[in-house]
Coordinates of C-alpha atoms and ligand atoms in Angstrom, one line a residue:
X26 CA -15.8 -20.8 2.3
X27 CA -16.4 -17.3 1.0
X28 CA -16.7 -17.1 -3.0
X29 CA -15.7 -13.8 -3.4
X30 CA -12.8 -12.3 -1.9
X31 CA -13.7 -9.2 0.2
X32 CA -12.5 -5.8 0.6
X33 CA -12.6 -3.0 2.9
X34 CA -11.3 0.4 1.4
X35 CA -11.3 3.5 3.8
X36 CA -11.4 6.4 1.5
X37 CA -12.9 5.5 -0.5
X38 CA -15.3 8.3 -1.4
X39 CA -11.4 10.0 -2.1
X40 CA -9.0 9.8 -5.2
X41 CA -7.5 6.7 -4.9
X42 CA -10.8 4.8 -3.2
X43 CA -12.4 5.4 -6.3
X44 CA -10.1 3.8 -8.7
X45 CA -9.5 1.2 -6.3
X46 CA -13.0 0.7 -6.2
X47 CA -13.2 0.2 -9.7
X48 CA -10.4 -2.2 -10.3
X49 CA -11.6 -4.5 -7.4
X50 CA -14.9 -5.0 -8.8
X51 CA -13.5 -5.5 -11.8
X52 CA -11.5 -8.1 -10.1
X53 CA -14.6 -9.4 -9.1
X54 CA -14.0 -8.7 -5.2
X55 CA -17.2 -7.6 -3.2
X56 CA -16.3 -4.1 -1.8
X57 CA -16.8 -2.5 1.1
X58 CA -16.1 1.2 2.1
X59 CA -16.1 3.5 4.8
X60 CA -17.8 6.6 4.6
X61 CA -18.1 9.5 6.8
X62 CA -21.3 11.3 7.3
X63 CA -21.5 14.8 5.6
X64 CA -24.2 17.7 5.7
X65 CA -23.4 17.1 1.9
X66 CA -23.1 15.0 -0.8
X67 CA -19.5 13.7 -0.3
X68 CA -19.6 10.3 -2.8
X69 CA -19.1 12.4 -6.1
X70 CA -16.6 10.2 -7.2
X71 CA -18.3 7.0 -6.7
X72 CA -21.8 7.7 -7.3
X73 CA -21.7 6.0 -10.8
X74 CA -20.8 2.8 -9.2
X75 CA -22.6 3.6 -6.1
X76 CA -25.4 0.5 -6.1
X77 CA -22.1 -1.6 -6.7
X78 CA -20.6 -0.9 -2.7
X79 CA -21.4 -1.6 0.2
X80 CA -20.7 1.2 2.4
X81 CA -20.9 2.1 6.3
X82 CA -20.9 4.9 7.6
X83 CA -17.6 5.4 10.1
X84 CA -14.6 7.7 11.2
X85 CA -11.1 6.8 11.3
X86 CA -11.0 9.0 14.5
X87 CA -13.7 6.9 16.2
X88 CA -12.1 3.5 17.3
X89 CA -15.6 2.0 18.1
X90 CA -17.1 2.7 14.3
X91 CA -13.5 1.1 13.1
X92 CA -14.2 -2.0 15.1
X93 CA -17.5 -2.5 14.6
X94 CA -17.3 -2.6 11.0
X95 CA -14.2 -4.9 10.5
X96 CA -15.7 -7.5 13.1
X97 CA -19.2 -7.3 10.5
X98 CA -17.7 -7.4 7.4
X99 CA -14.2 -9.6 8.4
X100 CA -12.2 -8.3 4.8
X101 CA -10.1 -10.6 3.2
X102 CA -7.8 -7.3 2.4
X103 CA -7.9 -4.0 3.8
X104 CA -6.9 -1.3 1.9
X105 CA -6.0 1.8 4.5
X106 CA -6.4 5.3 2.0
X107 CA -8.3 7.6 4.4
X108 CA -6.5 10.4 5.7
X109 CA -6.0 14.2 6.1
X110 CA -4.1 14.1 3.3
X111 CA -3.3 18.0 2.1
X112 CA -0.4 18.9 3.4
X113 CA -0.9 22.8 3.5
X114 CA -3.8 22.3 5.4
X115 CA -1.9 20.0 8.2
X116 CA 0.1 23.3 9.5
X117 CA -3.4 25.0 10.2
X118 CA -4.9 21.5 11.8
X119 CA -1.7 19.4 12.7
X120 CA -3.6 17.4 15.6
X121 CA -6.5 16.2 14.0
X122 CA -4.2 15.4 11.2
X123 CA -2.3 13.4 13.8
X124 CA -5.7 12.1 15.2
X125 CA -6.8 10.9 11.5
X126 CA -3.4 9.6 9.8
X127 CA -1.7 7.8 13.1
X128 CA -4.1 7.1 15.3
X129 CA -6.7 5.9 12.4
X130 CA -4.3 3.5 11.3
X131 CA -3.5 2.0 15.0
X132 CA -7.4 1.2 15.3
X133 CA -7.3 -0.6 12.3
X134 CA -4.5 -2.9 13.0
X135 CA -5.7 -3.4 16.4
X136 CA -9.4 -4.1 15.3
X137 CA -7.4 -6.4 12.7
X138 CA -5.1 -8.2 14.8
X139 CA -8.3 -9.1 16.9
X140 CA -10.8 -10.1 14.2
X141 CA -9.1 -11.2 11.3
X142 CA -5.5 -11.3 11.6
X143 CA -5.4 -13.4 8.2
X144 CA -6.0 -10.6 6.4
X145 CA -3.6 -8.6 4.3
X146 CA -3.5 -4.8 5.0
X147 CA -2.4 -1.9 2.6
X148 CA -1.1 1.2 3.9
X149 CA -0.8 4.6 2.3
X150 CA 2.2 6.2 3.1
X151 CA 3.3 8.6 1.3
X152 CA 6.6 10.0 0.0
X153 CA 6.1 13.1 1.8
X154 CA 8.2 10.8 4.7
X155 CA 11.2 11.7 2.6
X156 CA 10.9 15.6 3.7
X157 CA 14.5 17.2 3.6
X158 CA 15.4 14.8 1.4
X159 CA 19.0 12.8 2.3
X160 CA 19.7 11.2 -1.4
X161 CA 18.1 11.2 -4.4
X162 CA 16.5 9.4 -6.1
X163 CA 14.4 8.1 -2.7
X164 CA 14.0 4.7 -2.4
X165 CA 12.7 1.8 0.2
X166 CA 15.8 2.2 2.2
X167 CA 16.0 6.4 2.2
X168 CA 16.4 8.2 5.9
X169 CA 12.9 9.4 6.3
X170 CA 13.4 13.1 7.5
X171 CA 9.5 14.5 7.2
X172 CA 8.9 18.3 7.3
X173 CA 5.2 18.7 8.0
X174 CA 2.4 17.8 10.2
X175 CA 0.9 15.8 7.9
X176 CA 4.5 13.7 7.3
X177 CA 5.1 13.1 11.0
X178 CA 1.4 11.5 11.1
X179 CA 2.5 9.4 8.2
X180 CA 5.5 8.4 10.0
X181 CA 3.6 7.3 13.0
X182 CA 1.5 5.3 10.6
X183 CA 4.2 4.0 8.4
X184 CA 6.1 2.2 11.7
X185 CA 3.3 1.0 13.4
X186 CA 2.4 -0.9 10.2
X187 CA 5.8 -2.6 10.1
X188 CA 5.4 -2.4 14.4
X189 CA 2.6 -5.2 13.9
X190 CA 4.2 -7.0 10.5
X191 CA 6.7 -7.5 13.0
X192 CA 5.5 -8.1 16.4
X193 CA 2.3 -10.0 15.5
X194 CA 3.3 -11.6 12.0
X195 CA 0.3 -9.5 10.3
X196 CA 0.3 -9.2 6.4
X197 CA 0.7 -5.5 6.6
X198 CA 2.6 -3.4 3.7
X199 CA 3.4 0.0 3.1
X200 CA 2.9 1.4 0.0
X201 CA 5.3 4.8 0.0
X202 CA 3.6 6.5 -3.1
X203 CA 4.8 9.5 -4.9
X204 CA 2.6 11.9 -6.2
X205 CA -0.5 10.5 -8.4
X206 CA -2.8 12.7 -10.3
X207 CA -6.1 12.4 -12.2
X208 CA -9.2 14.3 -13.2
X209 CA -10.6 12.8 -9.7
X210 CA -7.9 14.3 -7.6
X211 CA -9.3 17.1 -5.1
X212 CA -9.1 21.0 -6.6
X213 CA -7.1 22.4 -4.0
X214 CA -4.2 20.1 -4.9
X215 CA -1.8 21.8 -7.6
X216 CA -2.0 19.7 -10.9
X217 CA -6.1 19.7 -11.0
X218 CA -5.8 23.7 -9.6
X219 CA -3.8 24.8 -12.5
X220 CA -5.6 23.0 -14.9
X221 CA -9.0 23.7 -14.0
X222 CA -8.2 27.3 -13.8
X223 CA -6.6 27.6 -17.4
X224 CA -9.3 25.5 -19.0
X225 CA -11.8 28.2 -17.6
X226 CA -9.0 30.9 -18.7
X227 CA -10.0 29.4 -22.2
X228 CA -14.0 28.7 -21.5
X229 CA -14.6 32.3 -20.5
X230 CA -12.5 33.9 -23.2
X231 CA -9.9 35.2 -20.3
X232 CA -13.2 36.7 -18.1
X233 CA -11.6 35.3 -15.1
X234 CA -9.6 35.8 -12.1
X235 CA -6.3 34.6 -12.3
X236 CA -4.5 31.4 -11.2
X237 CA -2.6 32.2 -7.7
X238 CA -0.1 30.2 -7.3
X239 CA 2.5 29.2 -4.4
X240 CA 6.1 28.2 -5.0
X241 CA 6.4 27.9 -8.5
X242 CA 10.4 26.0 -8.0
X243 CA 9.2 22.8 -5.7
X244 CA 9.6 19.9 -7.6
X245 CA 7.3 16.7 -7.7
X246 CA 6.9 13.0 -9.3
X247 CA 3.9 13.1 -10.5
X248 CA 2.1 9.6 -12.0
X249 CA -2.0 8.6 -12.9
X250 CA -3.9 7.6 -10.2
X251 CA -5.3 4.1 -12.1
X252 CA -1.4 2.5 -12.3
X253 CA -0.5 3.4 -9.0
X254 CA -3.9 2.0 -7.2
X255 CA -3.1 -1.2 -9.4
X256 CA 0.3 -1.1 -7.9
X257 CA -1.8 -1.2 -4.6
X258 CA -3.3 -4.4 -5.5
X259 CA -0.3 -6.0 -6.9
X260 CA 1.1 -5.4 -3.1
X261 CA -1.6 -7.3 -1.2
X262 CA -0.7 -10.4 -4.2
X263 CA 2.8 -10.2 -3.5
X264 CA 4.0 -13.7 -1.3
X265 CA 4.8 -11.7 1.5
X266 CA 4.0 -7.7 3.0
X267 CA 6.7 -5.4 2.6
X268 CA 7.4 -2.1 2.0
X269 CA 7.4 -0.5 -1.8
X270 CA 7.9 2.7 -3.2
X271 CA 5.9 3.6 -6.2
X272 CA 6.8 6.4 -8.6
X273 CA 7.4 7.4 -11.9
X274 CA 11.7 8.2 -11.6
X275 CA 10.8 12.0 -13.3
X276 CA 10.3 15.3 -11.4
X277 CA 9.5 18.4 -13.1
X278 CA 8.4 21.8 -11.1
X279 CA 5.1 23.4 -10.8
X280 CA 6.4 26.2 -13.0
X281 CA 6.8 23.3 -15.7
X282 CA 4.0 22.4 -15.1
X283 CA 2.0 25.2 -15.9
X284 CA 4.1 26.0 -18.4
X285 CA 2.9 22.5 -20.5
X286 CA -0.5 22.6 -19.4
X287 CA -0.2 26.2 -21.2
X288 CA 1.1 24.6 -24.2
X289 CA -1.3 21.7 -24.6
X290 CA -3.7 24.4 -24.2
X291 CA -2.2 26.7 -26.9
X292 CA -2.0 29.6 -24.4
X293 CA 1.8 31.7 -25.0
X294 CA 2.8 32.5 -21.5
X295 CA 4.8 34.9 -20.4
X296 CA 6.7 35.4 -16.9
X297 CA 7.2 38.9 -15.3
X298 CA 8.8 39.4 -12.1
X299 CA 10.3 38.0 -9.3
X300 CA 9.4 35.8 -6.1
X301 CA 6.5 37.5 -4.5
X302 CA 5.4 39.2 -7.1
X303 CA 5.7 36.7 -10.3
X304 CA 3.2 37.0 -12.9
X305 CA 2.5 35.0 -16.0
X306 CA 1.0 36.8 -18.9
X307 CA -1.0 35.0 -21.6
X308 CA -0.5 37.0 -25.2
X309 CA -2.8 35.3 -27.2
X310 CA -6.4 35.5 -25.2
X311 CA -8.4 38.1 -26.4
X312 CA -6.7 41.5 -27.6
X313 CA -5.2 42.5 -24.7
X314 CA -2.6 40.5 -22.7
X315 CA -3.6 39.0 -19.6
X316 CA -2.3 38.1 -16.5
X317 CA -3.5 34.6 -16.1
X318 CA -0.9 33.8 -13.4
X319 CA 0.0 35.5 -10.1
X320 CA 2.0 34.5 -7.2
X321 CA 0.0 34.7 -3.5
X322 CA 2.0 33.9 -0.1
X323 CA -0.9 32.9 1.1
X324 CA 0.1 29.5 -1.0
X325 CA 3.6 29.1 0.7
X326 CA 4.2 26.9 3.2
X327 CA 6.0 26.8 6.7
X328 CA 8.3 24.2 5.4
X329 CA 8.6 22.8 1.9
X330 CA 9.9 19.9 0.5
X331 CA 11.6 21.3 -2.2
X332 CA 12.0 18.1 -5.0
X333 CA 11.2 14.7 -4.9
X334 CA 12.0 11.6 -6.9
X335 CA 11.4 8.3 -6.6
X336 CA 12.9 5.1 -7.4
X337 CA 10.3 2.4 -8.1
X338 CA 12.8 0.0 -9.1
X339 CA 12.2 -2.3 -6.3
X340 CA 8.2 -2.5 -7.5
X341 CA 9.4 -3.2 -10.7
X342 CA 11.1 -5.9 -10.1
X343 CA 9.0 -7.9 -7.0
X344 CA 5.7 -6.9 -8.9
X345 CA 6.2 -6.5 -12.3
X346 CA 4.6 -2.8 -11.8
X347 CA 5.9 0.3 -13.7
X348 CA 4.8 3.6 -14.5
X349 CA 3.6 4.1 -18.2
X350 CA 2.1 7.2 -17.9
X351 CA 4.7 10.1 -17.3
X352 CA 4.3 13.8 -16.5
X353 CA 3.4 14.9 -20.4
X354 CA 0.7 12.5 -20.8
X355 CA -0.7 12.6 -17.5
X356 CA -1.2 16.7 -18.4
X357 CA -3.0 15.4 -21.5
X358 CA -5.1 13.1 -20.3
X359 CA -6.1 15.4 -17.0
X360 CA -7.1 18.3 -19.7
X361 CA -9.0 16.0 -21.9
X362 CA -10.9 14.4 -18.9
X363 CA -11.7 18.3 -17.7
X364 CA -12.7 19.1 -21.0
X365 CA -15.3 16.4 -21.1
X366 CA -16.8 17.2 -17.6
Ligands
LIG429 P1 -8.2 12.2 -0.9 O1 -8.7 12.3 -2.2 O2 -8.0 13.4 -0.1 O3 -9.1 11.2 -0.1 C1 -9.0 11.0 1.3 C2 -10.2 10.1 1.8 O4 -10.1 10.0 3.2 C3 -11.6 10.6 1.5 O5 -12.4 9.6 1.2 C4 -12.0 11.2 2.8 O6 -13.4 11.3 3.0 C5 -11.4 10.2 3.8 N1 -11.2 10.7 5.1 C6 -10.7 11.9 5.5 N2 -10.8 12.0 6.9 C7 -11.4 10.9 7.3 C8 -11.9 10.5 8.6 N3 -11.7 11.2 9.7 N4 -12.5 9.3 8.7 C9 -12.8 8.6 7.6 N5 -12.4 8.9 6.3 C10 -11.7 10.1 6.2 O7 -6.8 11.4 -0.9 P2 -6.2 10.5 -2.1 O8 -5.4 11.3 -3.0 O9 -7.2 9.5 -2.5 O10 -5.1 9.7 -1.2 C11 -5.4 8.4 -0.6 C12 -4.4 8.1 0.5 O11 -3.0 8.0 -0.1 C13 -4.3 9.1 1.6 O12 -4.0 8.4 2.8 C14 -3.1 10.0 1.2 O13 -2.6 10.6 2.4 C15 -2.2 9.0 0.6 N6 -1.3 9.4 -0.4 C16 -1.8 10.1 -1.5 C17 -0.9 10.5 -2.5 C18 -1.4 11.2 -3.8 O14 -0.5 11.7 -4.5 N7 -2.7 11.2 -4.0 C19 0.5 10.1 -2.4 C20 0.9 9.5 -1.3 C21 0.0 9.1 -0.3 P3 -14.2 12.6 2.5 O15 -14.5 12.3 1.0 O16 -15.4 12.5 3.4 O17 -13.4 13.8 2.7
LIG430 O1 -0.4 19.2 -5.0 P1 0.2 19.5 -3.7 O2 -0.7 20.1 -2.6 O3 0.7 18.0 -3.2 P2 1.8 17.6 -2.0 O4 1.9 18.7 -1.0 O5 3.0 17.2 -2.7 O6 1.0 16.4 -1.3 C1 0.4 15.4 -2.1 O7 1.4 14.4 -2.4 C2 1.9 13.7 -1.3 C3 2.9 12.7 -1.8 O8 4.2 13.3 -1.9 C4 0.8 13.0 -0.6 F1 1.2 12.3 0.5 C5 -0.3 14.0 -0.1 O9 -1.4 13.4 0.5 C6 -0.8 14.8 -1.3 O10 -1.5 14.0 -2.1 O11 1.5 20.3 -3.8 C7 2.5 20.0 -4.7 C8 3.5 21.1 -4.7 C9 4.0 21.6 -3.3 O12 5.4 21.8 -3.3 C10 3.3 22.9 -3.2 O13 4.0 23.9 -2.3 O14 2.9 22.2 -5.3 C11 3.2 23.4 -4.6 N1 2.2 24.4 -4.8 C12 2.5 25.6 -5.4 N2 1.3 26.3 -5.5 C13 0.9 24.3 -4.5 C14 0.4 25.6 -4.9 N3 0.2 23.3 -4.0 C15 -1.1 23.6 -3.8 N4 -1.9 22.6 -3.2 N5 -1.7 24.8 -4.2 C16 -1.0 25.8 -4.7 O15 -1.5 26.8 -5.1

């Protein structure tokens, strides 16, 4: 008899491992992580709890590493967050996106049906399933229609969780997750892009280049990070796996968006143009107006998902979960946390 519960987090050096990581010690859980090896420092985000982890070094594209560490460290709960997970980038590299996403989620079922099929398992899918969306808002039971590379290997990953809830009476749940955001999330996505950006904007008095921007109309539901890896959690407590969508039930545009950080930041904006060649002028940096925002293709995608919104109604209700923190405060908190970096 073990007296602490253990988990395994893959991803955990990402976003969501981190916060995860957090709460679960907090918990008082002994956590475990899997790490890949890097030419560089990749455990930014969890270096100030570092001595507090046990972590291994593995790949979710390496079956043998996968095994290896579940049959050592035989988790109570396996939380599944490690993935190719920018969308963009799973147009340019849509096989090893398939190779990470659906096939790193079959060797950990597998290694878990084998060693410790006790265990309750957390999957992140993701709400880019929904693609071309076919009602809205999206909920549990919402046609999946995915548009990208990176939603096809989350489809993959999404059925074969249910495959072996079903076939092999595993505790294994998919957690279909809007949008979450915090200060931790990765530059390249678009909340922590714009608001890095306009914080420097302010920092160096204007003295840099500007924000380029993709489609400024697609619309997302964006939550913080902390509730929804909670929400995680509250999954693997739940009396039996299932699938549950978690969200915030508000969508608001990346043009919004910049449009509030702008606000918050006390920078007047200004939009010029059209499509392609959209601009956003700031008025009040500096004596001349500058353009602070600019439109680049380069940011478009193949295929877009053009709005998204969830219904977390079901997670409300099964697991008391809701999100507090909506899409004005979550721009407040991310440009206070920058701030004080
Ligand atoms: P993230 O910050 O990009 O973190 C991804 C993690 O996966 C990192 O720790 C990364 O390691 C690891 N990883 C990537 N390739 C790997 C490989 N081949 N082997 C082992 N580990 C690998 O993502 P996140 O925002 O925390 O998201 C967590 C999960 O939720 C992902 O599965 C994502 O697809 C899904 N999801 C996210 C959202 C969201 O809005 N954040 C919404 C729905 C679903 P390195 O640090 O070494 O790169
Ligand atoms: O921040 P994004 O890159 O996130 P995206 O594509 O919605 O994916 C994130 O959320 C998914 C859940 O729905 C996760 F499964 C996935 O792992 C990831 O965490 O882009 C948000 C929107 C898109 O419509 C994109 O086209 O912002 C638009 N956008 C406009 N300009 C941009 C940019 N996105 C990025 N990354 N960079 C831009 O310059």
């Amino acid at each position: 008899m073990r007296n602490k519960k253990i988990a395994l987090i893959t991803g955990i050096s990402g976003q969501d491992g981190s916060f995860l990581s957090e709460l679960l010690l907090k918990k008082g859980y002994e956590v475990h992580g899997i790490i890949r090896r890097s030419s560089s420092f990749n455990t930014s985000k969890i270096d100030h709890i570092f001595d507090k982890l046990e972590l291994n070094y593995g790949d979710l594209t390496d079956s043998t590493s996968i095994d290896t560490i579940i049959q050592k460290i035989k988790p109570d709960e396996i939380y599944h967050l490690g993935a190719q997970s920018h969308v963009k980038v799973s147009f340019d590299i849509p096989k090893y996106t398939s190779d990470v996403n659906s096939f790193g989620t079959l060797y950990l079922l597998e290694s878990m049906k084998k060693h410790v099929p006790n265990a309750k398992f957390y999957n992140a899918s993701s709400s880019e399933l929904f693609g071309k969306v076919q009602e809205t808002p999206q909920n549990e039971n919402t046609p999946f229609y995915p548009i990208s590379p990176y939603g096809v290997s989350k489809i993959h990953s999404y059925w074969m969780t249910k495959t072996y809830r079903q076939s092999y009476n595993l505790f294994a749940t998919n957690g279909i997750l809007f949008n979450h955001e915090s200060e931790r999330r990765g530059g390249t996505f678009v909340t922590k892009k714009v608001i890095s950006k306009l914080i420097d904007m302010i920092v160096y008095h204007g003295n840099v280049e500007p924000l380029l921007i993709g489609n400024l109309e697609a619309k997302r539901d964006w939550g913080y990070t902390p509730e929804y890896v909670e929400g995680m959690w509250k999954m693997l407590q739940h009396s039996e796996p299932d699938d549950f969508v978690l969200a915030t039930g508000e969508t608001h545009s990346v043009r919004e968006l910049i449009e509030e950080a702008c606000k918050q930041l006390n920078l007047n904006l200004e939009w010029y143009g059209k499509g392609k060649s959209e601009i956003g002028i700031c008025t009040n940096l500096g004596i001349s107006r500058k353009t602070i925002v600019k439109v680049n293709p380069i940011y478009f995608r193949p295929n877009e998902i053009n709005s998204l919104l969830g219904d977390p109604s079901k997670a409300k209700k099964l697991l008391n979960w809701e999100a507090k923190i909506k899409f004005k405060e979550l721009i407040e908190i991310m440009i206070k946390n920058e701030f004080n970096k």
